Amino acid sequence: MIESRGYIYIKDFLTKDEINLFSSYTKLKHLNNLNFNNFESNRYYETVFPNDPLMSSLLILKKPLIENILKKELLPTYSFYRTYHFGCELKQHIDRPSCEYSCTVSLDNCGKEWPIYMGEEAINIKVGDALLYKGREIKHGRKKFEGNWHSQAFIHYVDKNGSYKEFENDKNTFFSEIKQCL
């Protein structure tokens, strides 16, 4: 299915316990962001944490599931999460080489849907679900957000046997060090 459309929706990507963990974690980290002061204001701030340890754990732990869906061996590249707020938008774009296979995971939100567009198709990702897509091939983005807050995790991989395999670990040693601990 991903070969024909460029993406696939994954229901129940996170367990209920994982949803609770990620929701609490991202809210607490966001509230401790010195550039922002509460969830209810209509400011344009967002919290962004690249290679956050919890999101890196998600990247590693969900790799076998994503490999099973794609029927490919993957190499992890990087992860991050964002808590978006009123007025934020994500312009339509194609991802860089480290994002051959990208997965956006809905962690929690204020109750206001905020679809991601895969080309012209709007897709609402429910909390705990994910959208796996070919980040290098399909244009994607989001229109201006009209809710108060929305948390998303992003995990990225490359095909172990593909043309972007040199982007394993996003060309840094961060994950090599993590692998030694697992």
CSV table of N, CA and C in Angstrom, one decimal:
chain,number,residue,atom,x,y,z
A,1,MET,N,0.8,-1.2,0.0
A,1,MET,CA,0.0,0.0,0.0
A,1,MET,C,0.9,1.3,0.0
A,2,ILE,N,2.0,1.3,0.8
A,2,ILE,CA,2.8,2.5,0.8
A,2,ILE,C,3.4,2.7,-0.6
A,3,GLU,N,3.7,1.7,-1.4
A,3,GLU,CA,4.3,1.9,-2.7
A,3,GLU,C,3.3,2.6,-3.6
A,4,SER,N,2.0,2.4,-3.5
A,4,SER,CA,1.1,3.0,-4.5
A,4,SER,C,0.7,4.4,-4.0
A,5,ARG,N,0.5,4.6,-2.7
A,5,ARG,CA,0.0,5.9,-2.2
A,5,ARG,C,1.1,6.8,-1.6
A,6,GLY,N,2.2,6.2,-1.2
A,6,GLY,CA,3.3,6.9,-0.5
A,6,GLY,C,3.1,7.0,1.0
A,7,TYR,N,2.1,6.5,1.5
A,7,TYR,CA,1.9,6.5,3.0
A,7,TYR,C,0.9,5.4,3.4
A,8,ILE,N,0.9,5.1,4.7
A,8,ILE,CA,0.0,4.1,5.3
A,8,ILE,C,-0.3,4.6,6.7
A,9,TYR,N,-1.6,4.5,7.1
A,9,TYR,CA,-2.1,4.9,8.4
A,9,TYR,C,-1.9,3.6,9.3
A,10,ILE,N,-1.4,3.9,10.5
A,10,ILE,CA,-1.2,2.8,11.4
A,10,ILE,C,-2.0,3.0,12.7
A,11,LYS,N,-3.1,2.3,12.8
A,11,LYS,CA,-3.9,2.4,14.0
A,11,LYS,C,-3.3,1.7,15.2
A,12,ASP,N,-3.5,2.3,16.4
A,12,ASP,CA,-3.0,1.7,17.6
A,12,ASP,C,-1.4,1.5,17.6
A,13,PHE,N,-0.7,2.5,17.0
A,13,PHE,CA,0.7,2.4,17.0
A,13,PHE,C,1.3,2.5,18.4
A,14,LEU,N,0.7,3.2,19.3
A,14,LEU,CA,1.0,3.3,20.7
A,14,LEU,C,0.0,2.6,21.6
A,15,THR,N,0.5,1.9,22.6
A,15,THR,CA,-0.4,1.3,23.6
A,15,THR,C,-1.0,2.4,24.5
A,16,LYS,N,-2.0,2.1,25.2
A,16,LYS,CA,-2.6,3.1,26.2
A,16,LYS,C,-1.6,3.6,27.2
A,17,ASP,N,-0.8,2.7,27.7
A,17,ASP,CA,0.3,3.1,28.6
A,17,ASP,C,1.3,4.0,27.9
A,18,GLU,N,1.7,3.7,26.7
A,18,GLU,CA,2.6,4.6,26.0
A,18,GLU,C,2.0,6.0,25.7
A,19,ILE,N,0.7,6.0,25.4
A,19,ILE,CA,0.0,7.3,25.2
A,19,ILE,C,0.1,8.1,26.4
A,20,ASN,N,-0.2,7.5,27.6
A,20,ASN,CA,-0.2,8.2,28.8
A,20,ASN,C,1.2,8.8,29.2
A,21,LEU,N,2.2,7.9,28.9
A,21,LEU,CA,3.6,8.3,29.2
A,21,LEU,C,4.0,9.5,28.3
A,22,PHE,N,3.8,9.4,27.0
A,22,PHE,CA,4.2,10.4,26.0
A,22,PHE,C,3.4,11.7,26.2
A,23,SER,N,2.1,11.6,26.5
A,23,SER,CA,1.3,12.8,26.8
A,23,SER,C,1.8,13.5,28.0
A,24,SER,N,2.0,12.9,29.1
A,24,SER,CA,2.5,13.5,30.3
A,24,SER,C,3.9,14.1,30.1
A,25,TYR,N,4.7,13.4,29.5
A,25,TYR,CA,6.1,13.8,29.2
A,25,TYR,C,6.1,15.1,28.4
A,26,THR,N,5.4,15.1,27.3
A,26,THR,CA,5.5,16.2,26.4
A,26,THR,C,4.9,17.5,27.0
A,27,LYS,N,3.8,17.3,27.8
A,27,LYS,CA,3.2,18.4,28.4
A,27,LYS,C,4.2,19.0,29.5
A,28,LEU,N,4.8,18.2,30.2
A,28,LEU,CA,5.7,18.7,31.3
A,28,LEU,C,6.9,19.4,30.6
A,29,LYS,N,7.5,18.8,29.6
A,29,LYS,CA,8.6,19.4,28.9
A,29,LYS,C,8.2,20.7,28.3
A,30,HIS,N,7.0,20.8,27.7
A,30,HIS,CA,6.6,22.0,27.1
A,30,HIS,C,6.4,23.1,28.1
A,31,LEU,N,5.8,22.8,29.2
A,31,LEU,CA,5.5,23.8,30.3
A,31,LEU,C,6.8,24.3,30.9
A,32,ASN,N,7.9,23.5,30.8
A,32,ASN,CA,9.2,23.9,31.2
A,32,ASN,C,10.1,24.6,30.2
A,33,ASN,N,9.5,24.8,29.0
A,33,ASN,CA,10.1,25.5,27.9
A,33,ASN,C,10.1,27.0,28.3
A,34,LEU,N,11.3,27.6,28.4
A,34,LEU,CA,11.4,29.0,28.9
A,34,LEU,C,10.8,30.0,27.9
A,35,ASN,N,10.6,29.6,26.6
A,35,ASN,CA,10.0,30.4,25.6
A,35,ASN,C,8.5,30.4,25.6
A,36,PHE,N,7.9,29.7,26.5
A,36,PHE,CA,6.5,29.5,26.5
A,36,PHE,C,6.0,29.5,27.9
A,37,ASN,N,4.8,29.9,28.2
A,37,ASN,CA,4.3,29.9,29.6
A,37,ASN,C,3.0,29.1,29.9
A,38,ASN,N,2.2,28.9,28.9
A,38,ASN,CA,1.0,28.0,29.2
A,38,ASN,C,0.3,27.5,28.0
A,39,PHE,N,-0.5,26.4,28.2
A,39,PHE,CA,-1.1,25.8,27.0
A,39,PHE,C,-2.3,26.6,26.5
A,40,GLU,N,-2.8,27.5,27.2
A,40,GLU,CA,-4.1,28.1,26.8
A,40,GLU,C,-3.9,29.4,26.0
A,41,SER,N,-2.7,30.0,26.0
A,41,SER,CA,-2.5,31.2,25.3
A,41,SER,C,-2.5,31.0,23.8
A,42,ASN,N,-2.7,32.0,23.0
A,42,ASN,CA,-2.8,31.9,21.6
A,42,ASN,C,-1.5,32.4,21.0
A,43,ARG,N,-0.4,32.1,21.5
A,43,ARG,CA,0.9,32.5,21.0
A,43,ARG,C,1.4,31.5,19.9
A,44,TYR,N,2.4,31.9,19.2
A,44,TYR,CA,2.9,31.1,18.1
A,44,TYR,C,4.1,30.3,18.4
A,45,TYR,N,4.4,30.2,19.7
A,45,TYR,CA,5.5,29.4,20.1
A,45,TYR,C,5.3,27.9,20.0
A,46,GLU,N,6.4,27.2,19.8
A,46,GLU,CA,6.3,25.7,19.8
A,46,GLU,C,7.5,25.2,20.5
A,47,THR,N,7.4,24.0,21.0
A,47,THR,CA,8.5,23.4,21.7
A,47,THR,C,9.0,22.3,20.8
A,48,VAL,N,10.3,22.3,20.5
A,48,VAL,CA,10.9,21.3,19.6
A,48,VAL,C,12.1,20.7,20.4
A,49,PHE,N,12.2,19.4,20.4
A,49,PHE,CA,13.3,18.7,21.0
A,49,PHE,C,13.8,17.6,20.1
A,50,PRO,N,14.9,17.9,19.4
A,50,PRO,CA,15.5,16.9,18.5
A,50,PRO,C,16.3,15.9,19.3
A,51,ASN,N,16.2,14.6,18.9
A,51,ASN,CA,16.8,13.5,19.6
A,51,ASN,C,16.6,13.4,21.1
A,52,ASP,N,15.4,13.8,21.5
A,52,ASP,CA,15.1,13.6,22.9
A,52,ASP,C,15.2,12.2,23.2
A,53,PRO,N,15.7,11.8,24.4
A,53,PRO,CA,15.9,10.4,24.8
A,53,PRO,C,14.7,9.5,24.7
A,54,LEU,N,13.5,10.1,25.1
A,54,LEU,CA,12.3,9.3,25.1
A,54,LEU,C,11.9,9.0,23.6
A,55,MET,N,12.0,10.0,22.8
A,55,MET,CA,11.6,9.9,21.4
A,55,MET,C,12.6,9.0,20.6
A,56,SER,N,13.9,9.0,21.0
A,56,SER,CA,14.9,8.1,20.5
A,56,SER,C,14.6,6.7,20.9
A,57,SER,N,14.1,6.5,22.1
A,57,SER,CA,13.6,5.2,22.5
A,57,SER,C,12.5,4.7,21.6
A,58,LEU,N,11.5,5.6,21.3
A,58,LEU,CA,10.4,5.2,20.4
A,58,LEU,C,11.0,4.8,19.1
A,59,LEU,N,11.9,5.6,18.5
A,59,LEU,CA,12.5,5.2,17.3
A,59,LEU,C,13.1,3.8,17.2
A,60,ILE,N,13.8,3.5,18.3
A,60,ILE,CA,14.4,2.1,18.4
A,60,ILE,C,13.4,1.0,18.6
A,61,LEU,N,12.4,1.3,19.6
A,61,LEU,CA,11.5,0.3,19.9
A,61,LEU,C,10.4,0.0,18.9
A,62,LYS,N,10.1,0.9,18.0
A,62,LYS,CA,9.1,0.7,17.0
A,62,LYS,C,9.7,0.3,15.6
A,63,LYS,N,11.0,0.2,15.6
A,63,LYS,CA,11.6,-0.2,14.3
A,63,LYS,C,11.2,-1.5,13.8
A,64,PRO,N,11.1,-2.6,14.7
A,64,PRO,CA,10.7,-3.9,14.2
A,64,PRO,C,9.2,-3.8,13.6
A,65,LEU,N,8.3,-3.1,14.2
A,65,LEU,CA,7.0,-3.0,13.7
A,65,LEU,C,7.0,-2.3,12.3
A,66,ILE,N,7.7,-1.3,12.2
A,66,ILE,CA,7.7,-0.6,10.9
A,66,ILE,C,8.4,-1.4,9.8
A,67,GLU,N,9.5,-2.1,10.2
A,67,GLU,CA,10.1,-3.1,9.3
A,67,GLU,C,9.1,-4.1,8.8
A,68,ASN,N,8.3,-4.6,9.7
A,68,ASN,CA,7.3,-5.6,9.4
A,68,ASN,C,6.3,-5.1,8.4
A,69,ILE,N,5.9,-3.9,8.6
A,69,ILE,CA,4.9,-3.2,7.7
A,69,ILE,C,5.5,-3.0,6.4
A,70,LEU,N,6.7,-2.5,6.3
A,70,LEU,CA,7.4,-2.2,5.0
A,70,LEU,C,8.0,-3.4,4.3
A,71,LYS,N,8.2,-4.5,5.1
A,71,LYS,CA,8.9,-5.7,4.6
A,71,LYS,C,10.3,-5.3,4.1
A,72,LYS,N,11.0,-4.4,4.9
A,72,LYS,CA,12.3,-4.0,4.6
A,72,LYS,C,13.1,-3.9,5.9
A,73,GLU,N,14.4,-4.1,5.8
A,73,GLU,CA,15.3,-3.8,6.9
A,73,GLU,C,15.6,-2.3,6.9
A,74,LEU,N,15.5,-1.7,8.1
A,74,LEU,CA,15.7,-0.2,8.2
A,74,LEU,C,16.9,0.1,9.1
A,75,LEU,N,17.4,1.3,8.9
A,75,LEU,CA,18.4,1.9,9.8
A,75,LEU,C,17.8,3.1,10.4
A,76,PRO,N,17.9,3.3,11.7
A,76,PRO,CA,17.3,4.5,12.3
A,76,PRO,C,18.2,5.8,11.9
A,77,THR,N,17.6,6.9,11.8
A,77,THR,CA,18.3,8.1,11.5
A,77,THR,C,18.2,9.1,12.6
A,78,TYR,N,17.0,9.6,12.9
A,78,TYR,CA,16.8,10.5,14.0
A,78,TYR,C,15.4,10.6,14.4
A,79,SER,N,15.1,11.3,15.5
A,79,SER,CA,13.8,11.5,16.0
A,79,SER,C,13.7,12.9,16.6
A,80,PHE,N,12.5,13.4,16.8
A,80,PHE,CA,12.2,14.6,17.5
A,80,PHE,C,10.7,14.7,17.8
A,81,TYR,N,10.3,15.6,18.6
A,81,TYR,CA,8.9,15.9,18.8
A,81,TYR,C,8.7,17.4,18.9
A,82,ARG,N,7.5,17.8,18.6
A,82,ARG,CA,7.1,19.2,18.7
A,82,ARG,C,5.7,19.3,19.4
A,83,THR,N,5.6,20.3,20.2
A,83,THR,CA,4.3,20.7,20.6
A,83,THR,C,4.0,22.0,19.9
A,84,TYR,N,3.0,21.9,19.1
A,84,TYR,CA,2.6,23.1,18.3
A,84,TYR,C,1.5,23.9,19.0
A,85,HIS,N,1.3,25.1,18.6
A,85,HIS,CA,0.3,26.0,19.2
A,85,HIS,C,-0.5,26.7,18.1
A,86,PHE,N,-1.5,27.5,18.6
A,86,PHE,CA,-2.3,28.3,17.7
A,86,PHE,C,-1.4,29.1,16.7
A,87,GLY,N,-1.8,29.0,15.5
A,87,GLY,CA,-1.1,29.7,14.4
A,87,GLY,C,0.0,29.0,13.8
A,88,CYS,N,0.5,27.9,14.3
A,88,CYS,CA,1.6,27.2,13.7
A,88,CYS,C,1.1,26.5,12.4
A,89,GLU,N,2.0,26.4,11.5
A,89,GLU,CA,1.7,25.7,10.3
A,89,GLU,C,3.0,25.0,9.8
A,90,LEU,N,2.8,24.0,8.9
A,90,LEU,CA,3.9,23.3,8.4
A,90,LEU,C,3.8,23.4,6.9
A,91,LYS,N,4.6,24.2,6.2
A,91,LYS,CA,4.5,24.4,4.8
A,91,LYS,C,4.7,23.0,4.0
A,92,GLN,N,4.0,22.8,2.9
A,92,GLN,CA,4.2,21.6,2.1
A,92,GLN,C,5.7,21.5,1.8
A,93,HIS,N,6.3,20.3,1.9
A,93,HIS,CA,7.7,20.1,1.7
A,93,HIS,C,8.0,18.6,1.4
A,94,ILE,N,9.2,18.4,0.9
A,94,ILE,CA,9.7,17.0,0.8
A,94,ILE,C,10.9,17.0,1.8
A,95,ASP,N,11.0,15.9,2.5
A,95,ASP,CA,12.1,15.7,3.5
A,95,ASP,C,13.5,15.5,2.9
A,96,ARG,N,14.5,15.7,3.8
A,96,ARG,CA,15.9,15.5,3.4
A,96,ARG,C,16.2,14.0,3.4
A,97,PRO,N,17.3,13.6,2.9
A,97,PRO,CA,17.6,12.2,2.7
A,97,PRO,C,17.5,11.3,4.0
A,98,SER,N,17.7,11.8,5.2
A,98,SER,CA,17.6,11.1,6.4
A,98,SER,C,16.2,10.6,6.7
A,99,CYS,N,15.2,11.1,5.9
A,99,CYS,CA,13.8,10.8,6.2
A,99,CYS,C,13.2,10.0,5.0
A,100,GLU,N,13.9,9.0,4.6
A,100,GLU,CA,13.4,8.2,3.5
A,100,GLU,C,12.0,7.6,3.9
A,101,TYR,N,12.0,7.1,5.1
A,101,TYR,CA,10.7,6.6,5.7
A,101,TYR,C,10.5,7.4,7.0
A,102,SER,N,9.4,8.1,7.0
A,102,SER,CA,9.1,9.0,8.2
A,102,SER,C,7.8,8.5,8.8
A,103,CYS,N,7.7,8.7,10.1
A,103,CYS,CA,6.5,8.3,10.8
A,103,CYS,C,6.2,9.4,11.7
A,104,THR,N,5.0,10.0,11.6
A,104,THR,CA,4.5,11.0,12.5
A,104,THR,C,3.5,10.3,13.4
A,105,VAL,N,3.7,10.5,14.7
A,105,VAL,CA,2.9,9.9,15.7
A,105,VAL,C,2.1,10.9,16.5
A,106,SER,N,0.8,10.8,16.6
A,106,SER,CA,0.0,11.7,17.4
A,106,SER,C,0.1,11.3,18.9
A,107,LEU,N,0.7,12.2,19.7
A,107,LEU,CA,0.9,12.0,21.1
A,107,LEU,C,-0.2,12.5,22.0
A,108,ASP,N,-0.7,13.6,21.7
A,108,ASP,CA,-1.9,14.2,22.4
A,108,ASP,C,-2.2,15.6,21.8
A,109,ASN,N,-3.4,16.1,22.1
A,109,ASN,CA,-3.8,17.4,21.6
A,109,ASN,C,-4.9,18.0,22.5
A,110,CYS,N,-5.3,19.2,22.2
A,110,CYS,CA,-6.3,19.9,22.9
A,110,CYS,C,-7.8,19.5,22.5
A,111,GLY,N,-7.9,18.5,21.6
A,111,GLY,CA,-9.2,18.1,21.1
A,111,GLY,C,-9.5,18.6,19.7
A,112,LYS,N,-8.7,19.5,19.2
A,112,LYS,CA,-9.0,20.1,17.9
A,112,LYS,C,-8.2,19.3,16.9
A,113,GLU,N,-8.9,18.8,15.9
A,113,GLU,CA,-8.2,18.0,14.8
A,113,GLU,C,-7.3,19.0,14.0
A,114,TRP,N,-6.2,18.4,13.5
A,114,TRP,CA,-5.3,19.2,12.7
A,114,TRP,C,-4.7,18.2,11.7
A,115,PRO,N,-5.3,18.2,10.5
A,115,PRO,CA,-4.9,17.2,9.5
A,115,PRO,C,-3.5,17.5,9.0
A,116,ILE,N,-2.8,16.4,8.6
A,116,ILE,CA,-1.6,16.5,7.8
A,116,ILE,C,-2.0,16.2,6.4
A,117,TYR,N,-1.5,17.0,5.5
A,117,TYR,CA,-1.8,16.8,4.1
A,117,TYR,C,-0.7,16.0,3.4
A,118,MET,N,-1.1,14.9,2.8
A,118,MET,CA,-0.2,14.1,2.0
A,118,MET,C,-0.6,14.5,0.5
A,119,GLY,N,0.2,15.3,-0.1
A,119,GLY,CA,-0.3,15.9,-1.3
A,119,GLY,C,-1.5,16.8,-1.0
A,120,GLU,N,-2.6,16.4,-1.7
A,120,GLU,CA,-3.9,17.2,-1.5
A,120,GLU,C,-4.8,16.5,-0.5
A,121,GLU,N,-4.5,15.3,0.0
A,121,GLU,CA,-5.3,14.5,0.9
A,121,GLU,C,-5.1,14.9,2.3
A,122,ALA,N,-6.2,15.3,3.0
A,122,ALA,CA,-6.1,15.6,4.5
A,122,ALA,C,-6.3,14.3,5.3
A,123,ILE,N,-5.4,14.1,6.2
A,123,ILE,CA,-5.5,12.9,7.1
A,123,ILE,C,-5.4,13.4,8.5
A,124,ASN,N,-6.4,13.0,9.3
A,124,ASN,CA,-6.4,13.3,10.8
A,124,ASN,C,-5.9,12.1,11.5
A,125,ILE,N,-4.8,12.3,12.2
A,125,ILE,CA,-4.2,11.2,12.9
A,125,ILE,C,-4.7,11.2,14.4
A,126,LYS,N,-5.4,10.2,14.8
A,126,LYS,CA,-5.9,10.1,16.1
A,126,LYS,C,-4.8,9.9,17.1
A,127,VAL,N,-5.0,10.3,18.4
A,127,VAL,CA,-4.0,10.1,19.4
A,127,VAL,C,-3.7,8.6,19.5
A,128,GLY,N,-2.4,8.3,19.5
A,128,GLY,CA,-1.9,6.9,19.6
A,128,GLY,C,-1.7,6.2,18.2
A,129,ASP,N,-2.2,6.9,17.2
A,129,ASP,CA,-2.0,6.3,15.8
A,129,ASP,C,-0.8,7.0,15.2
A,130,ALA,N,-0.5,6.5,14.0
A,130,ALA,CA,0.7,7.1,13.3
A,130,ALA,C,0.4,7.1,11.8
A,131,LEU,N,1.2,7.9,11.1
A,131,LEU,CA,1.2,7.9,9.7
A,131,LEU,C,2.6,7.7,9.2
A,132,LEU,N,2.8,6.6,8.5
A,132,LEU,CA,4.1,6.2,7.9
A,132,LEU,C,4.1,6.6,6.5
A,133,TYR,N,5.1,7.3,6.1
A,133,TYR,CA,5.1,7.8,4.7
A,133,TYR,C,6.6,8.0,4.1
A,134,LYS,N,6.6,8.0,2.8
A,134,LYS,CA,7.9,8.2,2.1
A,134,LYS,C,8.2,9.7,2.1
A,135,GLY,N,9.0,10.1,3.1
A,135,GLY,CA,9.3,11.5,3.3
A,135,GLY,C,10.0,12.2,2.1
A,136,ARG,N,10.8,11.4,1.4
A,136,ARG,CA,11.5,12.0,0.2
A,136,ARG,C,10.7,12.0,-1.0
A,137,GLU,N,9.5,11.4,-1.0
A,137,GLU,CA,8.8,11.3,-2.3
A,137,GLU,C,7.4,12.0,-2.3
A,138,ILE,N,6.8,12.1,-1.1
A,138,ILE,CA,5.5,12.7,-1.1
A,138,ILE,C,5.5,14.1,-0.3
A,139,LYS,N,5.0,15.1,-1.0
A,139,LYS,CA,4.9,16.4,-0.4
A,139,LYS,C,3.9,16.3,0.8
A,140,HIS,N,4.2,16.9,1.9
A,140,HIS,CA,3.4,16.9,3.1
A,140,HIS,C,3.5,18.2,3.8
A,141,GLY,N,2.4,18.5,4.6
A,141,GLY,CA,2.4,19.7,5.4
A,141,GLY,C,1.1,19.8,6.1
A,142,ARG,N,1.0,20.9,6.9
A,142,ARG,CA,-0.3,21.2,7.6
A,142,ARG,C,-0.6,22.7,7.5
A,143,LYS,N,-1.9,22.9,7.4
A,143,LYS,CA,-2.4,24.3,7.3
A,143,LYS,C,-2.3,24.9,8.7
A,144,LYS,N,-2.6,26.2,8.8
A,144,LYS,CA,-2.5,26.9,10.1
A,144,LYS,C,-3.4,26.3,11.2
A,145,PHE,N,-2.8,26.0,12.3
A,145,PHE,CA,-3.5,25.4,13.4
A,145,PHE,C,-4.3,26.4,14.2
A,146,GLU,N,-5.6,26.0,14.4
A,146,GLU,CA,-6.5,26.8,15.1
A,146,GLU,C,-6.9,26.4,16.5
A,147,GLY,N,-6.2,25.4,17.0
A,147,GLY,CA,-6.4,24.9,18.4
A,147,GLY,C,-5.4,25.5,19.3
A,148,ASN,N,-5.3,25.0,20.5
A,148,ASN,CA,-4.4,25.5,21.5
A,148,ASN,C,-3.0,24.8,21.5
A,149,TRP,N,-3.1,23.4,21.4
A,149,TRP,CA,-1.8,22.7,21.5
A,149,TRP,C,-2.0,21.3,20.8
A,150,HIS,N,-0.9,20.8,20.3
A,150,HIS,CA,-0.9,19.6,19.5
A,150,HIS,C,0.5,19.0,19.6
A,151,SER,N,0.7,17.8,20.2
A,151,SER,CA,2.0,17.2,20.3
A,151,SER,C,2.2,16.0,19.3
A,152,GLN,N,3.3,16.0,18.5
A,152,GLN,CA,3.6,15.0,17.6
A,152,GLN,C,5.0,14.5,17.7
A,153,ALA,N,5.2,13.2,17.6
A,153,ALA,CA,6.6,12.7,17.5
A,153,ALA,C,6.9,12.4,16.1
A,154,PHE,N,8.1,12.4,15.7
A,154,PHE,CA,8.6,12.1,14.4
A,154,PHE,C,9.8,11.2,14.5
A,155,ILE,N,9.7,10.0,13.8
A,155,ILE,CA,10.8,9.1,13.8
A,155,ILE,C,11.1,8.8,12.4
A,156,HIS,N,12.4,8.7,12.1
A,156,HIS,CA,12.8,8.6,10.7
A,156,HIS,C,13.8,7.4,10.5
A,157,TYR,N,13.7,6.8,9.3
A,157,TYR,CA,14.6,5.7,9.0
A,157,TYR,C,15.0,5.7,7.5
A,158,VAL,N,16.0,4.9,7.2
A,158,VAL,CA,16.4,4.7,5.8
A,158,VAL,C,16.4,3.2,5.5
A,159,ASP,N,16.2,2.8,4.3
A,159,ASP,CA,16.3,1.4,3.9
A,159,ASP,C,17.8,1.0,4.0
A,160,LYS,N,18.0,-0.1,4.7
A,160,LYS,CA,19.3,-0.6,5.0
A,160,LYS,C,20.0,-1.0,3.7
A,161,ASN,N,19.3,-1.3,2.7
A,161,ASN,CA,19.8,-1.7,1.4
A,161,ASN,C,19.6,-0.7,0.3
A,162,GLY,N,19.2,0.5,0.7
A,162,GLY,CA,18.8,1.5,-0.3
A,162,GLY,C,19.8,2.6,-0.5
A,163,SER,N,19.5,3.6,-1.3
A,163,SER,CA,20.4,4.6,-1.7
A,163,SER,C,20.7,5.7,-0.7
A,164,TYR,N,20.0,5.6,0.5
A,164,TYR,CA,20.3,6.6,1.5
A,164,TYR,C,20.9,6.0,2.8
A,165,LYS,N,21.4,4.7,2.7
A,165,LYS,CA,21.9,4.0,3.8
A,165,LYS,C,23.0,4.7,4.6
A,166,GLU,N,23.7,5.6,3.9
A,166,GLU,CA,24.8,6.3,4.5
A,166,GLU,C,24.3,7.3,5.6
A,167,PHE,N,23.0,7.6,5.5
A,167,PHE,CA,22.4,8.5,6.5
A,167,PHE,C,22.0,7.8,7.8
A,168,GLU,N,22.4,6.6,8.0
A,168,GLU,CA,22.1,5.9,9.3
A,168,GLU,C,22.6,6.8,10.4
A,169,ASN,N,21.9,6.9,11.5
A,169,ASN,CA,22.2,7.7,12.6
A,169,ASN,C,22.3,9.2,12.3
A,170,ASP,N,21.7,9.6,11.1
A,170,ASP,CA,21.8,10.9,10.6
A,170,ASP,C,23.3,11.4,10.6
A,171,LYS,N,24.1,10.5,10.2
A,171,LYS,CA,25.6,10.7,10.1
A,171,LYS,C,26.2,11.2,11.4
A,172,ASN,N,25.7,10.8,12.5
A,172,ASN,CA,26.4,11.1,13.8
A,172,ASN,C,26.5,9.9,14.6
A,173,THR,N,27.1,10.0,15.8
A,173,THR,CA,27.4,8.8,16.6
A,173,THR,C,26.4,8.6,17.7
A,174,PHE,N,25.4,9.4,17.8
A,174,PHE,CA,24.4,9.4,18.9
A,174,PHE,C,23.8,8.0,19.1
A,175,PHE,N,23.3,7.4,18.0
A,175,PHE,CA,22.6,6.1,18.1
A,175,PHE,C,23.6,5.0,18.3
A,176,SER,N,24.8,5.1,17.7
A,176,SER,CA,25.8,4.1,17.9
A,176,SER,C,26.1,3.9,19.4
A,177,GLU,N,26.1,5.0,20.1
A,177,GLU,CA,26.4,5.0,21.6
A,177,GLU,C,25.2,4.4,22.3
A,178,ILE,N,24.0,4.7,21.8
A,178,ILE,CA,22.7,4.1,22.4
A,178,ILE,C,22.7,2.6,22.2
A,179,LYS,N,23.0,2.1,21.0
A,179,LYS,CA,23.0,0.7,20.7
A,179,LYS,C,23.9,-0.1,21.7
A,180,GLN,N,25.0,0.5,22.2
A,180,GLN,CA,25.9,-0.2,23.1
A,180,GLN,C,25.2,-0.3,24.5
A,181,CYS,N,24.2,0.5,24.8
A,181,CYS,CA,23.5,0.4,26.1
A,181,CYS,C,22.4,-0.6,26.0
A,182,LEU,N,21.9,-0.9,24.9
A,182,LEU,CA,20.7,-1.8,24.8
A,182,LEU,C,21.0,-3.2,24.7
